[in-house]
Amino acid sequence: MRIGMAFGDVRGPAPLPEITRQIQEAAAAGVATAWVTHGVGWDALTTLAAAGPTAPGIELGTAVVPFPQRHPLVLAKEALTVQAAVGNRLTLGIGAGIARMVSTMYGLPTDRPARRLREYLEVLRPLLRGEAVDHHGSAYTAVGALDLPGTEAPSVLLAALGPAMLKVAGELADGTITWMTGPRTLSEHVVPSITRASGGRSPRIVAGLGVCLTSAEDAVRARFAEQFALAGQVPEYRAMLDREGVDGPADVLIVGDEASIRKQLDRVRDTGATDLMLAPIGTPEEQSRTTAFLSTVAG
């Protein structure tokens, strides 16, 4: 199982040079993948274009770029430009975004997300391969091609949680990236659903979870529950928490001492997920301690 770390606003606000430093340290420690979140912080693709060339050897992924705000021709050009900048180490994670944010902040439609995403991928993936498209669909019109020498088409993963999105991910993408999805839901829902839809291929399944190395487990969970209370109300995440049979995001947090965290990581491994995307959370001191421990696990 590949062990990656998450960087960006999921860990709290940080200057771009600090995120770059964190990615450099992860690369030096042998972490498999640096996943940069998008959210309301730094732009994920631009962050990777800036930080990636300074951190050789590590895979670089977005987790995830919301597709509604970017026409597929625009996203394909941006992704391939980053791909060139980082020496073809990019994995492109995309998603529909949180519907409430997409509609409120951008005034964009959020109905039929799986149908929109299916059409989006039918345009995006040929463009990433350098192929011409002449598409006139219900949601997108795209005519043209990109000729960007020296770039390889990046792998494409979807933020897919529900059955319809997992079906699209299995059929048209290379896998899925989850967040705040516990081991029970991974093993009983996510892994079998995307595997069935993949038609015999082996999908990549990236399980994203917060982690904190601490002796004050109850206090950390209480703090996390307060900080991520709104996330627990987002319908997409709420559905996964309900499947898991837990009250909120704090209940799927990986927290405890070194031995406890190793056991919890093993439980996620046993679900059939192929990757871990671990986000050290907490105070700067807690994050630093957690990062140092996870680096030993990853290395």
Coordinates of N, CA and C in Angstrom, one line a residue, residues 17-180:
P17 N 5.4 29.1 1.0 CA 6.7 28.5 1.2 C 6.7 27.4 2.3
E18 N 5.8 27.5 3.3 CA 5.8 26.5 4.3 C 5.3 25.1 3.7
I19 N 4.3 25.2 2.8 CA 3.7 24.0 2.2 C 4.8 23.4 1.3
T20 N 5.6 24.2 0.6 CA 6.7 23.7 -0.2 C 7.7 23.0 0.7
R21 N 8.0 23.6 1.8 CA 9.0 22.9 2.7 C 8.4 21.6 3.2
Q22 N 7.2 21.5 3.5 CA 6.6 20.3 4.0 C 6.6 19.2 2.9
I23 N 6.4 19.6 1.7 CA 6.5 18.6 0.6 C 7.9 18.2 0.3
Q24 N 8.8 19.1 0.5 CA 10.2 18.7 0.3 C 10.6 17.7 1.4
E25 N 10.2 17.9 2.6 CA 10.5 17.0 3.7 C 9.9 15.6 3.5
A26 N 8.6 15.6 3.0 CA 8.0 14.3 2.7 C 8.7 13.6 1.6
A27 N 9.2 14.3 0.6 CA 9.9 13.6 -0.5 C 11.2 13.0 0.1
A28 N 11.9 13.7 0.9 CA 13.2 13.3 1.5 C 12.9 12.1 2.4
A29 N 11.8 12.0 3.0 CA 11.5 10.9 4.0 C 11.0 9.6 3.3
G30 N 10.8 9.7 2.0 CA 10.3 8.5 1.2 C 8.8 8.4 1.2
V31 N 8.1 9.4 1.5 CA 6.6 9.4 1.3 C 6.3 9.2 -0.2
A32 N 5.3 8.4 -0.5 CA 5.0 8.0 -1.9 C 4.4 9.2 -2.7
T33 N 3.5 9.9 -2.0 CA 2.7 10.9 -2.8 C 2.5 12.1 -1.9
A34 N 2.6 13.3 -2.5 CA 2.2 14.5 -1.9 C 0.9 14.9 -2.5
W35 N -0.2 14.9 -1.7 CA -1.5 15.3 -2.2 C -1.8 16.7 -1.7
V36 N -2.1 17.6 -2.6 CA -2.4 19.0 -2.3 C -3.9 19.2 -2.4
T37 N -4.5 19.6 -1.3 CA -5.9 19.9 -1.3 C -6.2 21.2 -2.0
H38 N -7.5 21.4 -2.3 CA -7.8 22.6 -3.0 C -8.7 23.5 -2.1
G39 N -9.9 23.1 -1.8 CA -10.7 23.8 -0.8 C -10.8 25.3 -1.0
V40 N -10.6 26.0 0.1 CA -10.6 27.5 0.0 C -9.2 28.1 0.2
G41 N -8.2 27.3 0.1 CA -6.8 27.7 0.3 C -6.2 27.9 -1.1
W42 N -4.9 27.6 -1.1 CA -4.1 27.8 -2.3 C -4.6 26.9 -3.4
D43 N -4.5 27.4 -4.7 CA -4.8 26.6 -5.8 C -3.9 25.4 -5.9
A44 N -4.5 24.2 -6.0 CA -3.7 22.9 -5.9 C -2.7 22.8 -7.0
L45 N -3.2 23.0 -8.3 CA -2.3 22.8 -9.4 C -1.1 23.8 -9.4
T46 N -1.4 25.0 -9.1 CA -0.4 26.1 -9.0 C 0.6 25.8 -7.9
T47 N 0.1 25.3 -6.8 CA 1.0 24.9 -5.7 C 2.0 23.8 -6.1
L48 N 1.4 22.8 -6.9 CA 2.3 21.7 -7.3 C 3.3 22.2 -8.3
A49 N 2.9 23.2 -9.2 CA 3.9 23.7 -10.2 C 5.0 24.4 -9.5
A50 N 4.7 25.1 -8.4 CA 5.7 25.8 -7.6 C 6.6 24.9 -6.8
A51 N 5.9 24.0 -6.1 CA 6.6 23.1 -5.1 C 7.3 21.9 -5.7
G52 N 6.6 21.3 -6.7 CA 7.0 20.1 -7.3 C 8.5 20.0 -7.8
P53 N 8.9 21.0 -8.5 CA 10.3 20.9 -9.0 C 11.4 20.9 -7.9
T54 N 11.0 21.4 -6.7 CA 11.9 21.4 -5.6 C 11.9 20.1 -4.8
A55 N 11.0 19.2 -5.1 CA 10.9 18.0 -4.3 C 10.9 16.8 -5.3
P56 N 12.1 16.4 -5.7 CA 12.3 15.3 -6.7 C 11.9 14.0 -6.1
G57 N 11.4 13.1 -7.0 CA 11.1 11.7 -6.7 C 9.8 11.4 -6.2
I58 N 9.0 12.3 -5.7 CA 7.7 12.0 -5.1 C 6.6 12.2 -6.1
E59 N 5.6 11.4 -6.1 CA 4.4 11.6 -6.9 C 3.7 12.8 -6.4
L60 N 3.1 13.6 -7.3 CA 2.4 14.8 -6.9 C 0.9 14.7 -7.3
G61 N 0.0 14.9 -6.4 CA -1.4 14.8 -6.8 C -2.3 15.9 -6.3
T62 N -3.4 16.1 -7.0 CA -4.4 17.1 -6.5 C -5.5 16.4 -5.8
A63 N -6.0 16.9 -4.7 CA -7.0 16.2 -4.0 C -8.0 17.2 -3.4
V64 N -8.9 17.7 -4.1 CA -9.1 17.5 -5.6 C -9.4 18.9 -6.2
V65 N -9.2 19.0 -7.5 CA -9.6 20.2 -8.2 C -11.1 20.1 -8.6
P66 N -11.9 21.0 -8.2 CA -13.3 21.0 -8.6 C -13.5 21.3 -10.1
F67 N -14.2 20.4 -10.8 CA -14.3 20.6 -12.2 C -15.3 21.7 -12.7
P68 N -16.4 22.0 -11.9 CA -17.4 22.9 -12.4 C -16.8 24.3 -12.8
Q69 N -15.8 24.7 -12.1 CA -15.3 26.1 -12.3 C -14.3 26.1 -13.5
R70 N -14.0 25.0 -14.1 CA -13.0 25.0 -15.1 C -13.5 24.2 -16.3
H71 N -13.6 24.8 -17.5 CA -13.9 24.1 -18.7 C -12.9 23.1 -19.0
P72 N -13.2 21.9 -19.5 CA -12.3 20.8 -19.7 C -11.1 21.2 -20.5
L73 N -11.2 22.1 -21.5 CA -10.0 22.5 -22.3 C -9.1 23.3 -21.4
V74 N -9.6 24.1 -20.5 CA -8.8 24.9 -19.6 C -8.1 24.0 -18.6
L75 N -8.8 23.0 -18.0 CA -8.2 22.2 -17.0 C -7.1 21.3 -17.7
A76 N -7.4 20.8 -18.9 CA -6.4 20.0 -19.6 C -5.1 20.7 -19.8
K77 N -5.3 22.0 -20.2 CA -4.1 22.8 -20.5 C -3.3 23.1 -19.2
E78 N -4.0 23.4 -18.1 CA -3.4 23.6 -16.8 C -2.7 22.4 -16.3
A79 N -3.4 21.2 -16.4 CA -2.8 20.0 -15.9 C -1.5 19.6 -16.7
L80 N -1.6 19.7 -18.0 CA -0.4 19.4 -18.8 C 0.8 20.3 -18.6
T81 N 0.4 21.6 -18.3 CA 1.5 22.6 -18.0 C 2.2 22.2 -16.7
V82 N 1.4 21.8 -15.7 CA 2.0 21.4 -14.4 C 2.8 20.1 -14.6
Q83 N 2.2 19.2 -15.5 CA 2.9 17.9 -15.8 C 4.3 18.2 -16.3
A84 N 4.4 19.2 -17.2 CA 5.7 19.5 -17.8 C 6.6 20.1 -16.7
A85 N 6.1 20.9 -15.8 CA 6.9 21.6 -14.8 C 7.4 20.6 -13.8
V86 N 6.7 19.5 -13.5 CA 7.1 18.5 -12.5 C 7.7 17.2 -13.0
G87 N 8.0 17.2 -14.3 CA 8.6 16.0 -14.9 C 7.7 14.8 -15.0
N88 N 6.4 15.1 -15.4 CA 5.5 14.0 -15.6 C 5.2 13.2 -14.3
R89 N 5.1 13.8 -13.1 CA 4.8 13.1 -11.9 C 3.4 13.5 -11.4
L90 N 2.6 14.1 -12.2 CA 1.3 14.5 -11.7 C 0.2 13.4 -11.8
T91 N -0.6 13.3 -10.7 CA -1.8 12.6 -10.7 C -2.9 13.6 -10.5
L92 N -3.9 13.6 -11.4 CA -4.9 14.7 -11.4 C -6.2 14.1 -10.7
G93 N -6.4 14.6 -9.5 CA -7.6 14.3 -8.8 C -8.6 15.4 -9.0
I94 N -9.8 15.1 -9.5 CA -10.9 16.1 -9.7 C -12.2 15.6 -9.0
G95 N -13.1 16.6 -8.9 CA -14.4 16.2 -8.3 C -15.4 17.3 -8.5
A96 N -16.6 17.0 -8.1 CA -17.7 17.9 -8.4 C -17.7 19.1 -7.4
G97 N -16.9 19.0 -6.4 CA -16.9 20.0 -5.3 C -18.1 19.9 -4.4
I98 N -18.1 20.6 -3.3 CA -19.2 20.6 -2.4 C -20.3 21.5 -3.1
A99 N -21.5 20.8 -3.3 CA -22.6 21.5 -4.1 C -22.9 22.8 -3.5
R100 N -23.0 23.0 -2.2 CA -23.4 24.2 -1.6 C -22.4 25.4 -1.9
M101 N -21.1 25.0 -1.9 CA -20.1 26.0 -2.2 C -20.1 26.4 -3.7
V102 N -20.3 25.4 -4.5 CA -20.3 25.6 -6.0 C -21.4 26.5 -6.4
S103 N -22.6 26.3 -5.8 CA -23.8 27.1 -6.2 C -23.8 28.5 -5.5
T104 N -23.3 28.5 -4.3 CA -23.4 29.8 -3.6 C -22.2 30.7 -4.0
M105 N -21.0 30.2 -4.0 CA -19.8 31.0 -4.3 C -19.7 31.4 -5.8
Y106 N -20.1 30.5 -6.7 CA -19.8 30.6 -8.1 C -21.1 30.8 -8.9
G107 N -22.2 30.5 -8.3 CA -23.5 30.6 -9.0 C -23.6 29.6 -10.1
L108 N -23.0 28.4 -10.0 CA -23.0 27.4 -11.0 C -24.0 26.3 -10.7
P109 N -24.5 25.6 -11.7 CA -25.5 24.5 -11.5 C -24.8 23.3 -10.8
T110 N -25.5 22.7 -10.0 CA -25.0 21.5 -9.3 C -25.9 20.3 -9.5
D111 N -26.9 20.4 -10.3 CA -27.8 19.2 -10.5 C -27.1 18.2 -11.4
R112 N -27.5 16.9 -11.3 CA -27.0 15.8 -12.1 C -25.4 15.8 -12.1
P113 N -24.8 15.8 -10.9 CA -23.3 15.8 -10.9 C -22.6 14.6 -11.6
A114 N -23.2 13.4 -11.5 CA -22.6 12.3 -12.1 C -22.7 12.4 -13.6
R115 N -23.8 12.8 -14.1 CA -24.0 13.0 -15.6 C -23.1 14.0 -16.1
R116 N -22.9 15.2 -15.4 CA -22.0 16.2 -15.8 C -20.6 15.7 -15.8
L117 N -20.2 15.0 -14.8 CA -18.8 14.5 -14.7 C -18.5 13.5 -15.8
R118 N -19.5 12.6 -16.1 CA -19.3 11.7 -17.2 C -19.0 12.4 -18.5
E119 N -19.8 13.4 -18.8 CA -19.5 14.2 -20.0 C -18.2 14.9 -20.0
Y120 N -17.9 15.5 -18.8 CA -16.6 16.2 -18.6 C -15.4 15.3 -18.9
L121 N -15.4 14.0 -18.4 CA -14.4 13.1 -18.6 C -14.3 12.7 -20.1
E122 N -15.4 12.6 -20.7 CA -15.4 12.2 -22.1 C -14.7 13.2 -23.0
V123 N -14.6 14.5 -22.5 CA -13.8 15.5 -23.2 C -12.4 15.6 -22.6
L124 N -12.3 15.6 -21.3 CA -11.0 15.8 -20.7 C -9.9 14.8 -21.0
R125 N -10.3 13.5 -20.9 CA -9.3 12.5 -21.1 C -8.6 12.4 -22.5
P126 N -9.4 12.5 -23.6 CA -8.8 12.6 -24.9 C -7.9 13.9 -25.0
L127 N -8.3 15.0 -24.4 CA -7.4 16.2 -24.5 C -6.1 16.0 -23.7
L128 N -6.1 15.3 -22.6 CA -4.9 15.0 -21.9 C -4.0 14.1 -22.7
R129 N -4.6 13.3 -23.6 CA -3.7 12.4 -24.4 C -3.3 13.1 -25.7
G130 N -3.6 14.3 -25.8 CA -3.2 15.1 -27.0 C -4.1 14.9 -28.2
E131 N -5.3 14.3 -28.0 CA -6.2 14.0 -29.1 C -7.2 15.2 -29.3
A132 N -7.6 15.4 -30.5 CA -8.6 16.4 -30.8 C -10.0 16.0 -30.4
V133 N -10.8 17.0 -29.9 CA -12.1 16.7 -29.6 C -13.1 17.6 -30.4
D134 N -14.2 17.1 -30.6 CA -15.3 17.9 -31.3 C -16.6 17.5 -30.6
H135 N -16.8 18.1 -29.4 CA -17.9 17.7 -28.6 C -18.9 18.7 -28.4
H136 N -20.2 18.4 -28.6 CA -21.3 19.3 -28.4 C -22.3 18.5 -27.6
G137 N -22.2 18.7 -26.3 CA -23.1 17.9 -25.4 C -24.1 18.8 -24.7
S138 N -24.8 18.1 -23.7 CA -25.8 18.9 -23.0 C -25.2 19.9 -22.0
A139 N -24.0 19.6 -21.5 CA -23.4 20.5 -20.5 C -22.1 21.2 -21.1
Y140 N -21.4 20.6 -22.0 CA -20.2 21.2 -22.5 C -20.1 21.2 -24.0
T141 N -19.5 22.2 -24.6 CA -19.1 22.3 -25.9 C -17.5 22.4 -25.9
A142 N -16.8 21.6 -26.6 CA -15.4 21.7 -26.6 C -14.9 21.2 -28.0
V143 N -14.2 22.1 -28.7 CA -13.6 21.8 -30.0 C -12.2 22.2 -30.0
G144 N -11.3 21.3 -30.3 CA -9.9 21.7 -30.3 C -9.0 20.5 -29.8
A145 N -7.7 20.9 -29.7 CA -6.7 19.9 -29.3 C -5.5 20.7 -28.6
L146 N -4.7 20.0 -27.9 CA -3.6 20.6 -27.2 C -2.3 19.9 -27.7
D147 N -1.3 20.7 -28.1 CA -0.1 20.1 -28.6 C 1.0 20.6 -27.6
L148 N 1.3 19.9 -26.6 CA 2.2 20.3 -25.5 C 3.3 19.2 -25.5
P149 N 4.4 19.4 -26.2 CA 5.5 18.4 -26.3 C 6.1 18.0 -25.0
G150 N 6.4 16.8 -24.9 CA 7.1 16.3 -23.7 C 6.2 16.0 -22.5
T151 N 4.9 16.1 -22.7 CA 4.0 15.8 -21.5 C 3.3 14.4 -21.7
E152 N 3.2 13.7 -20.6 CA 2.4 12.5 -20.6 C 1.1 12.7 -20.0
A153 N 0.1 12.0 -20.5 CA -1.3 12.2 -19.9 C -1.2 11.7 -18.4
P154 N -1.6 12.6 -17.5 CA -1.7 12.1 -16.1 C -2.8 11.2 -15.8
S155 N -2.6 10.3 -14.8 CA -3.7 9.5 -14.3 C -4.7 10.4 -13.7
V156 N -6.0 10.0 -13.9 CA -7.1 10.8 -13.4 C -7.9 10.1 -12.3
L157 N -8.0 10.6 -11.2 CA -8.8 10.1 -10.1 C -10.0 11.0 -9.8
L158 N -11.1 10.4 -9.3 CA -12.3 11.2 -9.0 C -12.5 11.2 -7.5
A159 N -13.0 12.3 -7.0 CA -13.6 12.3 -5.6 C -15.0 11.7 -5.7
A160 N -15.0 10.4 -5.5 CA -16.3 9.7 -5.7 C -16.7 9.0 -4.4
L161 N -17.9 9.2 -3.9 CA -18.3 8.6 -2.7 C -19.6 7.8 -2.9
G162 N -20.6 8.5 -3.6 CA -21.9 7.8 -3.8 C -21.9 6.8 -4.9
P163 N -22.9 6.0 -5.0 CA -22.9 4.9 -6.0 C -22.8 5.4 -7.5
A164 N -23.5 6.5 -7.8 CA -23.4 7.0 -9.2 C -22.0 7.5 -9.5
M165 N -21.4 8.2 -8.6 CA -20.1 8.8 -8.9 C -19.0 7.7 -8.9
L166 N -19.2 6.7 -8.1 CA -18.3 5.5 -8.1 C -18.4 4.8 -9.4
K167 N -19.6 4.7 -9.9 CA -19.7 4.0 -11.2 C -19.0 4.8 -12.3
V168 N -19.1 6.1 -12.3 CA -18.4 6.9 -13.3 C -16.9 6.7 -13.1
A169 N -16.4 6.8 -11.8 CA -15.0 6.6 -11.6 C -14.5 5.3 -12.1
G170 N -15.2 4.2 -11.8 CA -14.8 2.9 -12.3 C -14.8 2.8 -13.8
E171 N -15.7 3.4 -14.5 CA -15.8 3.3 -15.9 C -14.9 4.2 -16.7
L172 N -14.7 5.4 -16.2 CA -14.0 6.4 -17.0 C -12.7 7.0 -16.4
A173 N -12.5 6.7 -15.2 CA -11.3 7.2 -14.5 C -10.4 6.1 -14.1
D174 N -9.3 6.4 -13.4 CA -8.4 5.4 -12.9 C -8.6 5.0 -11.5
G175 N -9.5 5.7 -10.8 CA -9.8 5.3 -9.4 C -10.5 6.5 -8.7
T176 N -10.5 6.4 -7.4 CA -11.2 7.4 -6.6 C -10.3 7.9 -5.4
I177 N -10.6 9.1 -4.9 CA -10.0 9.6 -3.7 C -11.2 9.9 -2.7
T178 N -11.1 9.3 -1.5 CA -12.1 9.6 -0.5 C -11.6 10.5 0.6
W179 N -12.5 11.0 1.3 CA -12.2 11.8 2.5 C -13.2 11.6 3.6
M180 N -12.7 11.4 4.8 CA -13.6 11.2 6.0 C -14.5 10.0 5.7

